[in-house]
PDB file of C-alpha atoms in Angstrom:
ATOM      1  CA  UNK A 125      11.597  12.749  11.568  1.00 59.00           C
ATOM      2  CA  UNK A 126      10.825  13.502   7.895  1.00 73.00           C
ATOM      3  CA  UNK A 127       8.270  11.208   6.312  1.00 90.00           C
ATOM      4  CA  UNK A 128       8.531   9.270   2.793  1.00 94.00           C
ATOM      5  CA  UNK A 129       9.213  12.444   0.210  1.00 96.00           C
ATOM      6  CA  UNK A 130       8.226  11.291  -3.299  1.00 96.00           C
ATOM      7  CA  UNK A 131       8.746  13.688  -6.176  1.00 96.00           C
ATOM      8  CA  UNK A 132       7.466  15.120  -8.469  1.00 96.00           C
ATOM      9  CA  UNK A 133       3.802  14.951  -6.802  1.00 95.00           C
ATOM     10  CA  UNK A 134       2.131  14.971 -10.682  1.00 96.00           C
ATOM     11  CA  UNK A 135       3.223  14.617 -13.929  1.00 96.00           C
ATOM     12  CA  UNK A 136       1.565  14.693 -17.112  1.00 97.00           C
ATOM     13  CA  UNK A 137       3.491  12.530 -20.114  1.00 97.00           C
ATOM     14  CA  UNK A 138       2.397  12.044 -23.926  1.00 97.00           C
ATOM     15  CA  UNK A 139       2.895   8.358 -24.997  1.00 97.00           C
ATOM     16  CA  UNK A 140       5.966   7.256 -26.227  1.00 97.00           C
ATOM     17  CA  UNK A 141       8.186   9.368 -23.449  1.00 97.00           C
ATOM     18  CA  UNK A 142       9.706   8.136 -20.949  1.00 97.00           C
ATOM     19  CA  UNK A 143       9.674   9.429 -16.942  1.00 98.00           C
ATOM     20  CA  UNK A 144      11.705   9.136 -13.891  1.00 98.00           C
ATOM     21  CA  UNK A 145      10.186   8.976  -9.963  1.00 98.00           C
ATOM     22  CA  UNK A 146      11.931   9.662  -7.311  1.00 98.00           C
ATOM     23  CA  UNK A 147      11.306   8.192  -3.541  1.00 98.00           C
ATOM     24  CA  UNK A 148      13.421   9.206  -0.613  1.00 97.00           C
ATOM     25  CA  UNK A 149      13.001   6.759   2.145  1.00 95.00           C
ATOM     26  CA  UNK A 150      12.407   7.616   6.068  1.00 93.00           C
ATOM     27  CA  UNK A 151      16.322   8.108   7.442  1.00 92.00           C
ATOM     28  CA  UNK A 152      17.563   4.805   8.921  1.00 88.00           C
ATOM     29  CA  UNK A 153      15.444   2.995   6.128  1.00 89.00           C
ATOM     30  CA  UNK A 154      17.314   0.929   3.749  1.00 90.00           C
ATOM     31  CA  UNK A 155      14.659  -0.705   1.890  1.00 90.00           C
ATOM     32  CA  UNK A 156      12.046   0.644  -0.637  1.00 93.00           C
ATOM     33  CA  UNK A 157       9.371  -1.025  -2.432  1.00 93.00           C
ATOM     34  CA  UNK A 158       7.403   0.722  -5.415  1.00 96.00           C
ATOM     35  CA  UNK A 159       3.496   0.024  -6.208  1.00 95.00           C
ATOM     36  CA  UNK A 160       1.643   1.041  -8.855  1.00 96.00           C
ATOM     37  CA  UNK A 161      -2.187   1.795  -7.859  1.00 93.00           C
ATOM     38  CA  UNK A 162      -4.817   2.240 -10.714  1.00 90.00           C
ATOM     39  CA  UNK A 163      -8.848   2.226 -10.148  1.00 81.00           C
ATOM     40  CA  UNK A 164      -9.404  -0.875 -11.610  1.00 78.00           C
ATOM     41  CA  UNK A 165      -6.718  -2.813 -10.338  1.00 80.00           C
ATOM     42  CA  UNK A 166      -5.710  -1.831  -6.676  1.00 83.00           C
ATOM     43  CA  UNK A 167      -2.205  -1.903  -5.388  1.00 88.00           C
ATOM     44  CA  UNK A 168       0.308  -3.732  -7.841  1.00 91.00           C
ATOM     45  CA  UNK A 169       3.884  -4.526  -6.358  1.00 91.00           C
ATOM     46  CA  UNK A 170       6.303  -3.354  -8.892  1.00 95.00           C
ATOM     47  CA  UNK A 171       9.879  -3.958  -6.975  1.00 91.00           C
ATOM     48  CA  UNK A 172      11.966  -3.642  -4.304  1.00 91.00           C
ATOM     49  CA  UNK A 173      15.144  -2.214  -3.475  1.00 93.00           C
ATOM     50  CA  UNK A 174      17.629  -3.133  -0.480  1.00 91.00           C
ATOM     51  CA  UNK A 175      21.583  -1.561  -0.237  1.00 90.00           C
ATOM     52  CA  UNK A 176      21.073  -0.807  -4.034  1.00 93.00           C
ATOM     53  CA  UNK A 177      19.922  -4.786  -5.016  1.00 93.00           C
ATOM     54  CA  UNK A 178      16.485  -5.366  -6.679  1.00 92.00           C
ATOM     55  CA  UNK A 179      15.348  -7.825  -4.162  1.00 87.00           C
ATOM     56  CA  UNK A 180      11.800  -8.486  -6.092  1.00 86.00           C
ATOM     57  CA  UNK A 181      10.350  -7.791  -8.905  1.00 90.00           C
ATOM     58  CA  UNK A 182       6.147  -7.413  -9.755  1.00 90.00           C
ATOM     59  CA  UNK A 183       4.747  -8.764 -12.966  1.00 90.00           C
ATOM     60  CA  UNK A 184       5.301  -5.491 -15.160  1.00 94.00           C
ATOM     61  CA  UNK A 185       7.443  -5.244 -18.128  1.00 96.00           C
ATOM     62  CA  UNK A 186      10.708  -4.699 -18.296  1.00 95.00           C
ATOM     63  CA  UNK A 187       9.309  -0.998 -19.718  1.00 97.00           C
ATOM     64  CA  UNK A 188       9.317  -0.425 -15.731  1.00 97.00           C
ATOM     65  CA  UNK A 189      12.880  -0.130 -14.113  1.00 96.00           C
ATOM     66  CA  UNK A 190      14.273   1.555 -10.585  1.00 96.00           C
ATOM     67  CA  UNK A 191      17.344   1.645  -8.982  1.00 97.00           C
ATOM     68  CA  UNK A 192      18.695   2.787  -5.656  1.00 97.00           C
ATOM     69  CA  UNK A 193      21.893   4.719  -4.525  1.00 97.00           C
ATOM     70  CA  UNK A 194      23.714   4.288  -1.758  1.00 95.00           C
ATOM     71  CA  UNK A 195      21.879   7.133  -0.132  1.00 94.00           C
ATOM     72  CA  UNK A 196      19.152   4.767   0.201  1.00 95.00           C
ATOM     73  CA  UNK A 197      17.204   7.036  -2.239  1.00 97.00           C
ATOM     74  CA  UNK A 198      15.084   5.256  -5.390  1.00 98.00           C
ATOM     75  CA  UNK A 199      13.892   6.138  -8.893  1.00 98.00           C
ATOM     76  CA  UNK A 200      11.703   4.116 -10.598  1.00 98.00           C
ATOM     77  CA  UNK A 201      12.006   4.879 -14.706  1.00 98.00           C
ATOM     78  CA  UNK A 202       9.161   3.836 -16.921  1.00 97.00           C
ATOM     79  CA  UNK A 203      10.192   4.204 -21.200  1.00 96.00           C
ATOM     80  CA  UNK A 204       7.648   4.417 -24.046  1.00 97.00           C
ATOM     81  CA  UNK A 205       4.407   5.714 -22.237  1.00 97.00           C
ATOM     82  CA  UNK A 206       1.551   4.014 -22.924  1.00 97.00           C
ATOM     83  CA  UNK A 207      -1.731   5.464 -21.854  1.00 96.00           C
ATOM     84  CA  UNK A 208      -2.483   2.359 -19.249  1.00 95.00           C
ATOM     85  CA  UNK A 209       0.532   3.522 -17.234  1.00 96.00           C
ATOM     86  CA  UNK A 210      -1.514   6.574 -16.138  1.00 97.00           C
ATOM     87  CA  UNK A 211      -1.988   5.541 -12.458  1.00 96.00           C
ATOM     88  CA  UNK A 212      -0.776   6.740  -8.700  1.00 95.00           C
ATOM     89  CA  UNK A 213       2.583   5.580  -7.863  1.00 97.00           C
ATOM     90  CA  UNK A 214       3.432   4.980  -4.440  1.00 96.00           C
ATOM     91  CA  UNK A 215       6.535   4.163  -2.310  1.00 95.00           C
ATOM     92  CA  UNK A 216       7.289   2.858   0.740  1.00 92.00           C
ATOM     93  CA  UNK A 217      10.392   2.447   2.907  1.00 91.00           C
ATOM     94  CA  UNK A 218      11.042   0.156   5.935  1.00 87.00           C
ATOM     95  CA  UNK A 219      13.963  -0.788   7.937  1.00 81.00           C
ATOM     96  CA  UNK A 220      15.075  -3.947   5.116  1.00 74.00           C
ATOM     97  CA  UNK A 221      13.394  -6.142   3.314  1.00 68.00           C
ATOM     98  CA  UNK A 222      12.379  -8.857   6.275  1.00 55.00           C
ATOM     99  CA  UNK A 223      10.991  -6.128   8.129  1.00 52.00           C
ATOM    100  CA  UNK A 224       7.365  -7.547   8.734  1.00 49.00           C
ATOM    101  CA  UNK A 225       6.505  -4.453  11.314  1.00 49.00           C
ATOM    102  CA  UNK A 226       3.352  -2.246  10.771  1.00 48.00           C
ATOM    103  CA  UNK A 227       5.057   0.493  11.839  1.00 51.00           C
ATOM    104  CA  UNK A 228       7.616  -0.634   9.611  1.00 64.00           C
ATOM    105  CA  UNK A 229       5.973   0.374   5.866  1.00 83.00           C
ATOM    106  CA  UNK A 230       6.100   4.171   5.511  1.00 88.00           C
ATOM    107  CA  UNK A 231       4.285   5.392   2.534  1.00 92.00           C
ATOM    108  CA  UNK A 232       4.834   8.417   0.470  1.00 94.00           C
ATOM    109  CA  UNK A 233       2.314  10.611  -1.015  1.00 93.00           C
ATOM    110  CA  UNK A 234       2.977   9.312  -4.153  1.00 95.00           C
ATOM    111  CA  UNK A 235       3.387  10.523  -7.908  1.00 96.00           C
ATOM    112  CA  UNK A 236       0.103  10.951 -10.243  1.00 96.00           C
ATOM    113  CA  UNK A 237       1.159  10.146 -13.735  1.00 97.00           C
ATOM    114  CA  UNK A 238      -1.216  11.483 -16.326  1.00 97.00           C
ATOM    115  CA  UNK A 239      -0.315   9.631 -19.471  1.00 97.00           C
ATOM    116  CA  UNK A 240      -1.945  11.490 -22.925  1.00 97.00           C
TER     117      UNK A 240
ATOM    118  CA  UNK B 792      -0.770 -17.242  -5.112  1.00 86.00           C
ATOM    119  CA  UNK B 793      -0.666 -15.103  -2.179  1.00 89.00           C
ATOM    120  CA  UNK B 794      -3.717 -13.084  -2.072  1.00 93.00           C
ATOM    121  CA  UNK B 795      -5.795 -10.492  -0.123  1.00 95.00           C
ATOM    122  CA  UNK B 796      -9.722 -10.084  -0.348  1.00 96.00           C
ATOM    123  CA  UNK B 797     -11.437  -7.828   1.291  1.00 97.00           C
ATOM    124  CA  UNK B 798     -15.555  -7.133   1.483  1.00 97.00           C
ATOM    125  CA  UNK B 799     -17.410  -5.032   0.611  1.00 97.00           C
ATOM    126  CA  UNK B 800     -15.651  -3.307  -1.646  1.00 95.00           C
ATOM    127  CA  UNK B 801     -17.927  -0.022  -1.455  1.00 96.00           C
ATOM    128  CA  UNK B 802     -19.890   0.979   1.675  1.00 97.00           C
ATOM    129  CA  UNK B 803     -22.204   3.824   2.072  1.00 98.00           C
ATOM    130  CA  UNK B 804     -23.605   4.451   5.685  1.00 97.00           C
ATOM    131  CA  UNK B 805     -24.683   7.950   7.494  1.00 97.00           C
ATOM    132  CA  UNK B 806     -22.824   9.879  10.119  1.00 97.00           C
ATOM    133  CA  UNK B 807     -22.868   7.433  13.272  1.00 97.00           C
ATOM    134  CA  UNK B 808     -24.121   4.061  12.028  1.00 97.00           C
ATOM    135  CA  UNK B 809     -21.103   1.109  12.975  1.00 98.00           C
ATOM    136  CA  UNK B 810     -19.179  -0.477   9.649  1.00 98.00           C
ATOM    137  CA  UNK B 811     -17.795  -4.072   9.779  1.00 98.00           C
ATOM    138  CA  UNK B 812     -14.981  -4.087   7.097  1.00 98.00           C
ATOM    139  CA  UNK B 813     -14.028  -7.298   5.798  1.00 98.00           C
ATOM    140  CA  UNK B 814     -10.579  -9.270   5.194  1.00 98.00           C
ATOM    141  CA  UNK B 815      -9.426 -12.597   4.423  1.00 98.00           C
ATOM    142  CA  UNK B 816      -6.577 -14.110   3.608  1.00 97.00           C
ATOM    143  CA  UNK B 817      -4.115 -16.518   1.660  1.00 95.00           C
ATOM    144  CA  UNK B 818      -0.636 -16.117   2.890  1.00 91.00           C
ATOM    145  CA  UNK B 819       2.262 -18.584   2.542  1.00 88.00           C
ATOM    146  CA  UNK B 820       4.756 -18.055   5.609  1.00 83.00           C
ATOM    147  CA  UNK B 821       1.870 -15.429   7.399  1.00 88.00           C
ATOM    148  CA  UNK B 822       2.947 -13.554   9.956  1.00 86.00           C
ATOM    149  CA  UNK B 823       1.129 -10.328  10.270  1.00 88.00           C
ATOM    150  CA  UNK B 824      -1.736  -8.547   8.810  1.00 92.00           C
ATOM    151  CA  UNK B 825      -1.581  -4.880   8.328  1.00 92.00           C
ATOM    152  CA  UNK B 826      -5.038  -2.157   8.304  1.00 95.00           C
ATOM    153  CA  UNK B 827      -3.963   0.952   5.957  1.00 94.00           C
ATOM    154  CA  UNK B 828      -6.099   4.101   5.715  1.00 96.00           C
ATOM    155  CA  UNK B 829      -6.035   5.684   2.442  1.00 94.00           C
ATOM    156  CA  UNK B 830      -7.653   8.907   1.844  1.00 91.00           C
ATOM    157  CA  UNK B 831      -6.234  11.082  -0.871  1.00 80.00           C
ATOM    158  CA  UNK B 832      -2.573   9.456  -0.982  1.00 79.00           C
ATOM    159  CA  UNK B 833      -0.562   8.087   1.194  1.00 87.00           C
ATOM    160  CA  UNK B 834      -1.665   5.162   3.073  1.00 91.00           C
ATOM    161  CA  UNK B 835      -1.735   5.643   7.125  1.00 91.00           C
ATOM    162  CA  UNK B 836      -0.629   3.126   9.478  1.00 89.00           C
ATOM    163  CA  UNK B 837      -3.743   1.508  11.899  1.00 93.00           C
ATOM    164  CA  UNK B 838      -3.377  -1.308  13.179  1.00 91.00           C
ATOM    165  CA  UNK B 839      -0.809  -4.925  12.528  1.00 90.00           C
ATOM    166  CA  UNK B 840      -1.851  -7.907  13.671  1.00 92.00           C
ATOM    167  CA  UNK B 841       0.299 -10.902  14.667  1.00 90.00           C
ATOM    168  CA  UNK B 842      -2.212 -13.160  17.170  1.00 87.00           C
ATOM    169  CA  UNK B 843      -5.415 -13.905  17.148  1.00 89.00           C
ATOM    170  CA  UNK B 844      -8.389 -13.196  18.973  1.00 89.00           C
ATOM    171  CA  UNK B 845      -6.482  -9.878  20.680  1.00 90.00           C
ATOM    172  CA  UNK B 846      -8.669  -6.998  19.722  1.00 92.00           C
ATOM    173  CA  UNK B 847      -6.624  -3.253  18.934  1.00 94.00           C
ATOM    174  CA  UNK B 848      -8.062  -0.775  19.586  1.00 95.00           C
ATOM    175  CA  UNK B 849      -7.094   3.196  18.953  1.00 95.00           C
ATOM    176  CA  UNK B 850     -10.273   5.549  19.525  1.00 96.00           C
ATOM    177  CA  UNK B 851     -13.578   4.362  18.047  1.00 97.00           C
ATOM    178  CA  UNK B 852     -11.503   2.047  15.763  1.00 98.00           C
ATOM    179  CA  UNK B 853     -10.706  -2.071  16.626  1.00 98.00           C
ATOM    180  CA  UNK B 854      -9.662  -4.749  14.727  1.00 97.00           C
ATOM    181  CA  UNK B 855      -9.234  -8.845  15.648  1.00 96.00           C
ATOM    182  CA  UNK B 856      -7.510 -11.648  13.303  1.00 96.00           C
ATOM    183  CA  UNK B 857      -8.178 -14.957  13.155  1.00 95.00           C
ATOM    184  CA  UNK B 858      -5.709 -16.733  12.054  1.00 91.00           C
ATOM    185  CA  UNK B 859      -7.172 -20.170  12.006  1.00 93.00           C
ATOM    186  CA  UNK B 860     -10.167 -18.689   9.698  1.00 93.00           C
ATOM    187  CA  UNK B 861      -7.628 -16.717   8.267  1.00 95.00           C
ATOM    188  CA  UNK B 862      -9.783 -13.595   8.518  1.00 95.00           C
ATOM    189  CA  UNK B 863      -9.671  -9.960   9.814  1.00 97.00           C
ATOM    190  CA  UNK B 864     -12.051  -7.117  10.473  1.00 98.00           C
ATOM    191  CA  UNK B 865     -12.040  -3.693  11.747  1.00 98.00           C
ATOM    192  CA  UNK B 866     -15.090  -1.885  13.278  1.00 98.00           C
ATOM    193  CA  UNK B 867     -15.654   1.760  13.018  1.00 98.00           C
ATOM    194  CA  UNK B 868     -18.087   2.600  15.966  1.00 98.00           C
ATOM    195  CA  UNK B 869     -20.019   5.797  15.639  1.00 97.00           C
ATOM    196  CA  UNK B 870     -18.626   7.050  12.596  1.00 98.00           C
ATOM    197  CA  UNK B 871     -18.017  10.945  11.254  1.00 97.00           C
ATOM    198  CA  UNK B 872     -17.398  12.011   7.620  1.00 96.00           C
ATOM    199  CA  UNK B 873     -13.817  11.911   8.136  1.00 96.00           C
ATOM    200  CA  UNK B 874     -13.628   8.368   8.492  1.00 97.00           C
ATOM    201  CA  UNK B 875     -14.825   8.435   4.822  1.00 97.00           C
ATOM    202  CA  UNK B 876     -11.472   6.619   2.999  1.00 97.00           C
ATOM    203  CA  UNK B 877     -10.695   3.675   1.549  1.00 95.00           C
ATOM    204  CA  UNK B 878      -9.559   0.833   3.960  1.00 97.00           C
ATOM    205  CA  UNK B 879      -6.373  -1.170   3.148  1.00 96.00           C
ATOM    206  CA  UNK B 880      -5.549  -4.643   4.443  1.00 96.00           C
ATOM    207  CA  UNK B 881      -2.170  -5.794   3.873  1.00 93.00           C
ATOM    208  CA  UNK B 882      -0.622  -9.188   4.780  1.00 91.00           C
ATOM    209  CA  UNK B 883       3.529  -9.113   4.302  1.00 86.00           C
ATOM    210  CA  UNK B 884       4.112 -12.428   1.865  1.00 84.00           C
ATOM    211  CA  UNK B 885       7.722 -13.759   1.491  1.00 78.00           C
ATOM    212  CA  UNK B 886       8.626 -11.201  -1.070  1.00 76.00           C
ATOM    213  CA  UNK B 887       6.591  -8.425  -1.187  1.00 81.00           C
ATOM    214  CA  UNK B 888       3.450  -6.611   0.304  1.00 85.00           C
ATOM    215  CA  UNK B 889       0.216  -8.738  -0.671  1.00 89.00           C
ATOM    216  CA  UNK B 890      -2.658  -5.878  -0.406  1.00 92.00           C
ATOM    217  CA  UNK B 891      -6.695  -6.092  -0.734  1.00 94.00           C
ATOM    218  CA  UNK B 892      -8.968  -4.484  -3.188  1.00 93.00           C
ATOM    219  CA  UNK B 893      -9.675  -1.859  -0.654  1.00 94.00           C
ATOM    220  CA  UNK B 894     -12.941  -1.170   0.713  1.00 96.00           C
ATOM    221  CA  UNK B 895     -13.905   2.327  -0.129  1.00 95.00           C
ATOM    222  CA  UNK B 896     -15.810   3.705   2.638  1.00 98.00           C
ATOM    223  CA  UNK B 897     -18.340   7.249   2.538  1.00 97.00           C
ATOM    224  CA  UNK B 898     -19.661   8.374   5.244  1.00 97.00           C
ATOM    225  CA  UNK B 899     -22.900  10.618   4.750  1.00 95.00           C
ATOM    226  CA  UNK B 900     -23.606  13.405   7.074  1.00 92.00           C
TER     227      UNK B 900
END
């Protein structure tokens, strides 16, 4: 079955734009969490989606947004660049939100955002 | 707060030496603890962990959790270059995915 597909694989932004990410989840998989991962800082939880409800939020501003469609498929929007949001952004899908598997989190590739 | 530390951080051994990597944990409502290997992108699937003291095992890789320590660690035996990666532990929290630092691991030929 097809994996995580996250799109577009890089993107390079000047400050002050805005960008969409897109994350389509494993088929079957209703639920899909987004993470921000930087050098300095790890893996940062930004939010999660279930059947098109933000079930959680991370501690980013409200600069970050996502939503998901009924297709199960996310975007995650981030408005006014800055050049800290420069960082790998990764999503993964699972079953639903209580799914506490392993084989449950499926992560994509990711998107490297290049903020300049 | 729910958190996830792992040790080291950076490791640097040669082509067939044995790594210990380190986790421990802080986890309200714990019920498993997850070993990610990361090596350009996406983050592969190891091992999960739900009880302790039962080693997994896959290939020269194993990993054990003890929960009443609340600690995990996976051994690489006799490693090779492409182990080189960095190692993610993740422990599910309530509401979201509580990861480590990462420990990034190079493996010199």
């Amino acid at each position: 079955k097809a994996g995580v597909t996250q799109t577009p694989r890089y993107l390079i932004k000047t400050r002050g734009q805005q960008v969409t990410l897109s994350c389509s989840p494993i088929s079957g998989h209703r639920s899909v969490s987004w993470y921000q991962q930087t050098p300095g800082q790890g893996l940062q939880f930004l939010f999660e989606y279930f059947s098109e409800t933000q079930r959680n939020k991370g501690n980013f501003p409200g600069r970050f947004s996502g939503r998901q469609f009924s297709n199960s498929r996310s975007e995650m929007n981030v408005s006014t660049l800055e050049l800290g949001d420069s960082a790998l952004y990764l999503c993964a899908s699972s079953l639903g939100p209580r799914d506490r598997g392993g084989h449950g989190y499926t992560f994509g590739s990711g998107t490297r955002l290049t903020v300049v | 707060e729910d958190k996830v530390v792992q040790s080291p951080l950076s490791l640097v051994v040669h082509e067939g030496d044995t790594v210990t990597l380190n986790c421990s944990y802080e986890v309200t409502n714990f019920r498993s603890l997850l070993w990610y290997k990361q090596e350009k992108k996406a983050p592969t699937f190891l091992f999960m962990l739900t009880s302790s003291g039962i080693e997994k095992k896959s290939g020269r890789l194993s990993s054990i959790l003890d929960k009443k320590e609340l600690f995990s660690i996976l051994n690489i035996t006799a490693t090779q270059t492409g182990d080189s990666a960095v190692y993610l532990c993740v422990v599910p929290g309530a509401q979201k995915l509580v990861f480590g630092q990462g420990t990034r691991l190079t493996i010199n030929p």
